[in-house]
Amino acid sequence: MNEVFKKRRERFYSQNLKYLRYVFNDHFTLFLLILLGALAVQYAQFLQNHTLTSGEKIGVVILLSALALVPGRFATFVEPADKVFLLVKEIEFKKYLIQAMVRSLILPSFVVVLLVFISSPLLGLPLGLLILWPILLLLIKAGLFFYLFQSWQKNGILNWTMMINAEENRKVSILRFFALFTNVKGLKSHSHRRKYLDFLLPKTRRTYEYILSRSFLRSGEYLGLTLRLLLLSVLALIFIKNSILAVVLVCVLNALLVYQLIALREAVDYQLFTRIYPLRNASKSGAVQRILIRVIGFLTLIEIILGLIFIHDRLWLLAIVGINFLLAKFYIKNRLKK
């Protein structure tokens, strides 16, 4: 059994490494180095000019502790077929789950130590507390994993369906991150009607524009991606004091979003009826272009309003307008042609 799950881990890790090559390409790596360098300089200047009070230190500790508990999920690597073929080895499988729980603490341990190391100059805590703090956080994380392990059991019998669903959700959350940079195989998405968004559906007789607009609003993949990246842009405009850095980050996030939303063109290709529509293929590309232009317009409006409130050098907001205009006018059209 251990050999089977070892092969599954290696296969999943090798898949992630393959996608990481597309994530950390030359341009993104250069941007990341510049961003980290700018943040390091700002952090150093903040340390020189500010001293936290006891109450502020408590608040920072609570905030960082909450952030440290987010990364890392219980990785079991179970698959749907296991609830049939491993059912007879449930006792042995529980021993494997304990090992998997310990292994799942590796990433949280790294994140906790990194956060404590970065925040130690700011907090100025005694050495004893700096050692005790990450230990307590890891114990809390281990307790959360153990609680999850117990929730998968009822009267000592494993609930395989819950366990398999949790593992699929874990893998999908990782693949969605890679989907920001490249096309990802095996990424599952679910759609459901959101009545409160029906007013956004266009009043049009253009077939593809209507059904692709419905796909955008009802698919968690497209709408969720848009909202997540918009939230990151909003946070960048609010909390990054360097105007140039904030604007550059917003432009990069907008470009990443448009790059991924191009896939909306194939959103309904799996439906048989779309293949018999008496419509030209070019009408689909035109529909995608009109939808993405509306999305970019909405993003630009939100970003400019927040930029006028929080950005000091407001002239840099023209860069956001310019980049978004280039994305809408030229980039989308050229990508759809290819």
Coordinates of C-alpha atoms in Angstrom, one line a residue:
M1 CA 0.0 0.0 0.0
N2 CA 2.8 2.4 0.9
E3 CA 4.4 1.8 -2.5
V4 CA 1.1 2.6 -4.3
F5 CA 0.7 5.9 -2.5
K6 CA 4.4 6.7 -3.0
K7 CA 4.0 6.4 -6.7
R8 CA 0.9 8.6 -6.6
R9 CA 2.8 11.3 -4.7
E10 CA 5.7 11.2 -7.1
R11 CA 3.3 11.4 -10.1
F12 CA 1.5 14.4 -8.6
Y13 CA 4.7 16.2 -7.6
S14 CA 6.3 15.6 -11.1
Q15 CA 3.1 17.1 -12.6
N16 CA 3.4 20.2 -10.3
L17 CA 7.1 20.6 -11.2
K18 CA 6.2 20.6 -14.9
Y19 CA 3.7 23.4 -14.3
L20 CA 6.1 25.3 -12.2
R21 CA 8.4 25.8 -15.2
Y22 CA 5.6 27.8 -16.8
V23 CA 4.9 29.7 -13.6
F24 CA 8.5 30.8 -12.9
N25 CA 9.4 31.7 -16.4
D26 CA 12.0 34.4 -17.2
H27 CA 9.5 37.4 -17.2
F28 CA 7.6 36.3 -14.0
T29 CA 10.9 35.5 -12.2
L30 CA 12.3 38.9 -13.0
F31 CA 9.1 40.6 -11.9
L32 CA 9.0 38.5 -8.7
L33 CA 12.6 39.5 -7.8
I34 CA 11.8 43.2 -8.4
L35 CA 8.7 42.9 -6.2
L36 CA 10.5 41.1 -3.4
G37 CA 13.3 43.6 -3.5
A38 CA 10.9 46.5 -3.3
L39 CA 9.0 44.9 -0.4
A40 CA 12.3 44.2 1.4
V41 CA 13.3 47.8 1.1
Q42 CA 10.0 49.1 2.3
Y43 CA 10.1 46.6 5.2
A44 CA 13.6 47.8 6.2
Q45 CA 12.5 51.5 6.1
F46 CA 9.4 50.6 8.2
L47 CA 11.6 49.0 10.8
Q48 CA 13.9 52.0 11.0
N49 CA 11.0 54.5 11.3
H50 CA 8.4 52.7 13.4
T51 CA 8.2 50.9 16.7
L52 CA 5.1 48.8 17.5
T53 CA 3.3 49.1 20.8
S54 CA 2.4 46.1 22.9
G55 CA -1.2 46.1 21.5
E56 CA 0.0 46.3 17.9
K57 CA 2.5 43.5 18.5
I58 CA -0.4 41.3 19.8
G59 CA -2.4 42.2 16.8
V60 CA 0.4 41.3 14.4
V61 CA 1.0 38.0 16.2
I62 CA -2.7 37.1 15.9
L63 CA -2.8 38.1 12.2
L64 CA 0.4 36.2 11.3
S65 CA -0.8 33.1 13.3
A66 CA -4.0 33.1 11.3
L67 CA -2.1 33.4 8.0
A68 CA 0.4 30.7 9.0
L69 CA -2.5 28.2 9.5
V70 CA -3.9 28.7 6.0
P71 CA -1.3 27.0 3.8
G72 CA -1.0 23.2 3.8
R73 CA -3.9 20.7 3.7
F74 CA -4.2 17.1 4.7
A75 CA -2.8 15.3 1.6
T76 CA -4.1 11.7 1.4
F77 CA -3.8 11.0 -2.3
V78 CA -6.8 8.8 -2.3
E79 CA -8.7 8.1 -5.5
P80 CA -12.3 7.2 -6.2
A81 CA -11.4 3.5 -6.9
D82 CA -9.9 3.2 -3.4
K83 CA -13.3 3.0 -1.7
V84 CA -13.7 -0.4 -3.5
F85 CA -10.2 -1.9 -3.7
L86 CA -8.9 -0.7 -0.3
L87 CA -12.0 -1.3 1.7
V88 CA -10.7 -4.7 2.9
K89 CA -7.5 -3.0 4.1
E90 CA -9.1 -0.2 6.1
I91 CA -7.1 -0.9 9.3
E92 CA -3.9 -0.8 7.4
F93 CA -5.0 2.3 5.6
K94 CA -5.6 4.2 8.9
K95 CA -2.0 3.7 9.7
Y96 CA -1.1 5.2 6.4
L97 CA -3.3 8.2 7.1
I98 CA -1.3 8.9 10.3
Q99 CA 1.8 8.9 8.2
A100 CA 0.2 11.2 5.6
M101 CA -0.9 13.5 8.4
V102 CA 2.7 13.9 9.6
R103 CA 3.9 14.4 6.0
S104 CA 1.3 17.1 5.4
L105 CA 2.8 19.1 8.2
I106 CA 6.1 19.7 6.3
L107 CA 4.8 22.6 4.2
P108 CA 3.0 24.3 7.2
S109 CA 6.3 24.0 9.2
F110 CA 8.2 25.8 6.5
V111 CA 5.6 28.6 6.2
V112 CA 5.5 29.0 10.0
V113 CA 9.3 29.2 10.4
L114 CA 9.5 31.7 7.5
L115 CA 6.8 34.0 8.9
V116 CA 8.4 33.9 12.3
F117 CA 11.8 34.6 10.9
I118 CA 10.6 37.6 8.8
S119 CA 8.5 39.1 11.6
S120 CA 11.1 38.7 14.4
P121 CA 12.8 42.0 13.8
L122 CA 9.4 43.8 13.8
L123 CA 8.1 42.1 17.0
G124 CA 11.3 42.0 19.0
L125 CA 10.1 39.0 21.0
P126 CA 12.4 37.1 23.5
L127 CA 14.1 34.0 22.1
G128 CA 11.9 31.7 24.2
L129 CA 8.7 33.1 22.7
L130 CA 10.2 33.0 19.2
I131 CA 10.8 29.3 19.7
L132 CA 7.5 28.6 21.5
W133 CA 5.3 30.5 18.9
P134 CA 6.0 28.2 15.9
I135 CA 5.7 25.1 18.1
L136 CA 2.3 26.1 19.2
L137 CA 1.2 26.9 15.7
L138 CA 2.3 23.5 14.4
L139 CA 0.5 21.8 17.3
I140 CA -2.7 23.7 16.3
K141 CA -2.2 22.7 12.7
A142 CA -1.7 19.1 13.7
G143 CA -4.8 19.3 15.9
L144 CA -6.8 20.5 12.9
F145 CA -5.5 17.6 10.8
F146 CA -6.4 15.2 13.5
Y147 CA -9.9 16.6 13.8
L148 CA -10.4 16.2 10.1
F149 CA -9.1 12.6 10.4
Q150 CA -11.7 11.9 13.1
S151 CA -14.5 13.5 11.0
W152 CA -13.8 11.0 8.3
Q153 CA -14.7 8.2 10.7
K154 CA -18.0 7.1 12.2
N155 CA -18.0 4.3 14.7
G156 CA -14.5 3.5 13.6
I157 CA -15.5 3.1 9.9
L158 CA -14.0 5.4 7.3
N159 CA -16.3 7.6 5.2
W160 CA -14.5 7.1 1.9
T161 CA -16.7 9.6 0.0
M162 CA -15.8 12.5 2.3
M163 CA -12.2 11.6 2.2
I164 CA -12.1 11.4 -1.6
N165 CA -14.0 14.6 -2.1
A166 CA -11.6 16.4 0.3
E167 CA -8.6 15.1 -1.7
E168 CA -10.1 16.1 -5.0
N169 CA -10.8 19.6 -3.7
R170 CA -7.2 19.9 -2.5
K171 CA -5.8 18.9 -5.9
V172 CA -8.2 21.3 -7.7
S173 CA -7.1 24.2 -5.5
I174 CA -3.5 23.6 -6.5
L175 CA -4.2 23.2 -10.2
R176 CA -6.2 26.4 -10.2
F177 CA -3.1 28.3 -9.2
F178 CA -1.2 26.8 -12.1
A179 CA -4.2 27.6 -14.3
L180 CA -3.3 31.3 -13.8
F181 CA -0.2 30.8 -16.0
T182 CA -0.9 27.9 -18.4
N183 CA -3.5 25.4 -19.5
V184 CA -4.0 22.6 -17.0
K185 CA -5.2 19.1 -17.7
G186 CA -7.6 17.4 -15.4
L187 CA -9.0 20.7 -13.8
K188 CA -12.6 20.1 -12.9
S189 CA -15.1 22.9 -12.5
H190 CA -18.8 23.0 -11.5
S191 CA -21.5 25.3 -12.7
H192 CA -24.7 26.4 -11.1
R193 CA -27.2 29.2 -11.7
R194 CA -26.8 32.4 -9.8
K195 CA -30.1 34.2 -10.1
Y196 CA -28.8 37.4 -8.6
L197 CA -26.5 37.8 -11.6
D198 CA -29.1 37.1 -14.3
F199 CA -29.5 40.9 -14.8
L200 CA -25.9 40.9 -16.2
L201 CA -26.8 38.6 -19.0
P202 CA -26.8 40.6 -22.3
K203 CA -30.1 41.2 -24.0
T204 CA -28.9 40.0 -27.4
R205 CA -29.8 37.6 -30.2
R206 CA -26.2 36.6 -30.7
T207 CA -26.1 33.0 -29.7
Y208 CA -22.6 32.6 -28.6
E209 CA -22.5 35.9 -26.8
Y210 CA -25.5 34.8 -24.7
I211 CA -24.4 31.2 -23.9
L212 CA -20.8 32.2 -23.2
S213 CA -22.0 35.0 -20.9
R214 CA -24.0 32.4 -19.0
S215 CA -20.9 30.2 -18.8
F216 CA -18.9 33.1 -17.4
L217 CA -21.4 34.0 -14.7
R218 CA -22.3 30.5 -13.7
S219 CA -18.9 28.7 -13.8
G220 CA -16.9 29.0 -10.6
E221 CA -13.7 28.7 -12.8
Y222 CA -14.2 32.0 -14.7
L223 CA -16.1 34.2 -12.3
G224 CA -14.2 32.9 -9.3
L225 CA -10.9 33.6 -11.0
T226 CA -12.0 37.1 -12.0
L227 CA -13.1 37.9 -8.4
R228 CA -9.9 36.5 -6.8
L229 CA -7.5 38.5 -9.1
L230 CA -9.7 41.6 -8.7
L231 CA -9.4 41.2 -4.9
L232 CA -5.6 40.9 -5.2
S233 CA -5.6 44.1 -7.3
V234 CA -7.7 45.9 -4.7
L235 CA -5.4 44.8 -1.9
A236 CA -2.4 46.0 -3.9
L237 CA -3.9 49.4 -4.4
I238 CA -4.9 49.8 -0.8
F239 CA -1.9 48.5 1.1
I240 CA 1.1 49.0 -1.2
K241 CA 2.3 52.5 -0.6
N242 CA 4.7 52.6 -3.5
S243 CA 2.5 53.9 -6.4
I244 CA 4.7 52.4 -9.1
L245 CA 4.9 49.0 -7.5
A246 CA 1.1 48.9 -6.9
V247 CA 0.3 49.9 -10.5
V248 CA 2.7 47.4 -12.0
L249 CA 1.3 44.6 -9.8
V250 CA -2.3 45.5 -10.9
C251 CA -1.3 45.5 -14.6
V252 CA 0.4 42.1 -14.2
L253 CA -2.7 40.7 -12.5
N254 CA -5.0 42.1 -15.2
A255 CA -2.8 40.5 -17.9
L256 CA -2.9 37.1 -16.1
L257 CA -6.6 37.3 -15.9
V258 CA -7.2 38.1 -19.6
Y259 CA -4.7 35.3 -20.5
Q260 CA -6.8 32.8 -18.6
L261 CA -10.2 34.1 -19.7
I262 CA -9.3 33.4 -23.3
A263 CA -10.2 29.8 -22.5
L264 CA -13.8 30.9 -22.3
R265 CA -13.9 30.3 -26.1
E266 CA -13.9 26.6 -25.5
A267 CA -16.3 26.7 -22.5
V268 CA -19.3 25.1 -24.4
D269 CA -17.4 23.0 -26.9
Y270 CA -18.3 19.9 -25.0
Q271 CA -22.0 20.4 -25.7
L272 CA -23.2 18.6 -28.7
F273 CA -25.8 21.1 -29.8
T274 CA -23.2 23.8 -30.2
R275 CA -21.7 21.8 -33.1
I276 CA -24.8 21.9 -35.1
Y277 CA -25.5 25.6 -34.7
P278 CA -25.7 27.3 -38.2
L279 CA -23.1 29.8 -37.1
R280 CA -19.6 30.8 -38.3
N281 CA -16.7 30.0 -36.0
A282 CA -15.7 33.6 -36.1
S283 CA -18.9 34.6 -34.3
K284 CA -17.6 32.7 -31.3
S285 CA -14.4 34.7 -31.2
G286 CA -16.3 37.9 -31.5
A287 CA -18.5 37.0 -28.6
V288 CA -15.5 36.2 -26.4
Q289 CA -14.0 39.5 -27.4
R290 CA -17.1 41.5 -26.4
I291 CA -17.5 39.7 -23.1
L292 CA -13.8 40.2 -22.1
I293 CA -14.0 43.9 -23.1
R294 CA -16.9 44.3 -20.6
V295 CA -14.9 42.5 -18.0
I296 CA -11.9 44.7 -18.5
G297 CA -14.1 47.8 -18.4
F298 CA -15.5 46.7 -15.1
L299 CA -12.0 46.0 -13.7
T300 CA -10.7 49.4 -14.9
L301 CA -13.6 51.2 -13.3
I302 CA -13.0 49.6 -9.9
E303 CA -9.2 50.0 -10.0
I304 CA -9.4 53.6 -11.1
I305 CA -11.9 54.5 -8.3
L306 CA -9.7 52.8 -5.7
G307 CA -6.6 54.3 -7.2
L308 CA -7.9 57.8 -6.9
I309 CA -8.6 57.2 -3.2
F310 CA -5.5 55.3 -2.1
I311 CA -2.7 56.1 -4.7
H312 CA -0.7 59.2 -4.0
D313 CA 0.9 59.6 -7.5
R314 CA -2.4 59.5 -9.4
L315 CA -0.7 60.1 -12.7
W316 CA 0.4 56.4 -12.7
L317 CA -3.2 55.4 -12.9
L318 CA -3.0 56.2 -16.6
A319 CA -0.8 53.2 -17.0
I320 CA -3.6 50.9 -15.8
V321 CA -6.0 52.5 -18.3
G322 CA -3.3 52.2 -21.1
I323 CA -2.5 48.6 -20.4
N324 CA -6.1 47.6 -20.1
F325 CA -6.9 49.4 -23.4
L326 CA -4.0 47.4 -25.1
L327 CA -5.3 44.2 -23.6
A328 CA -8.9 44.9 -24.8
K329 CA -8.0 46.3 -28.2
F330 CA -5.1 44.2 -29.5
Y331 CA -4.1 41.3 -27.2
I332 CA -7.5 39.6 -27.0
K333 CA -8.0 39.9 -30.8
N334 CA -4.5 38.5 -31.6
R335 CA -4.8 35.6 -29.1
L336 CA -8.2 34.6 -30.5
K337 CA -6.8 34.6 -34.1
K338 CA -4.2 32.1 -33.0

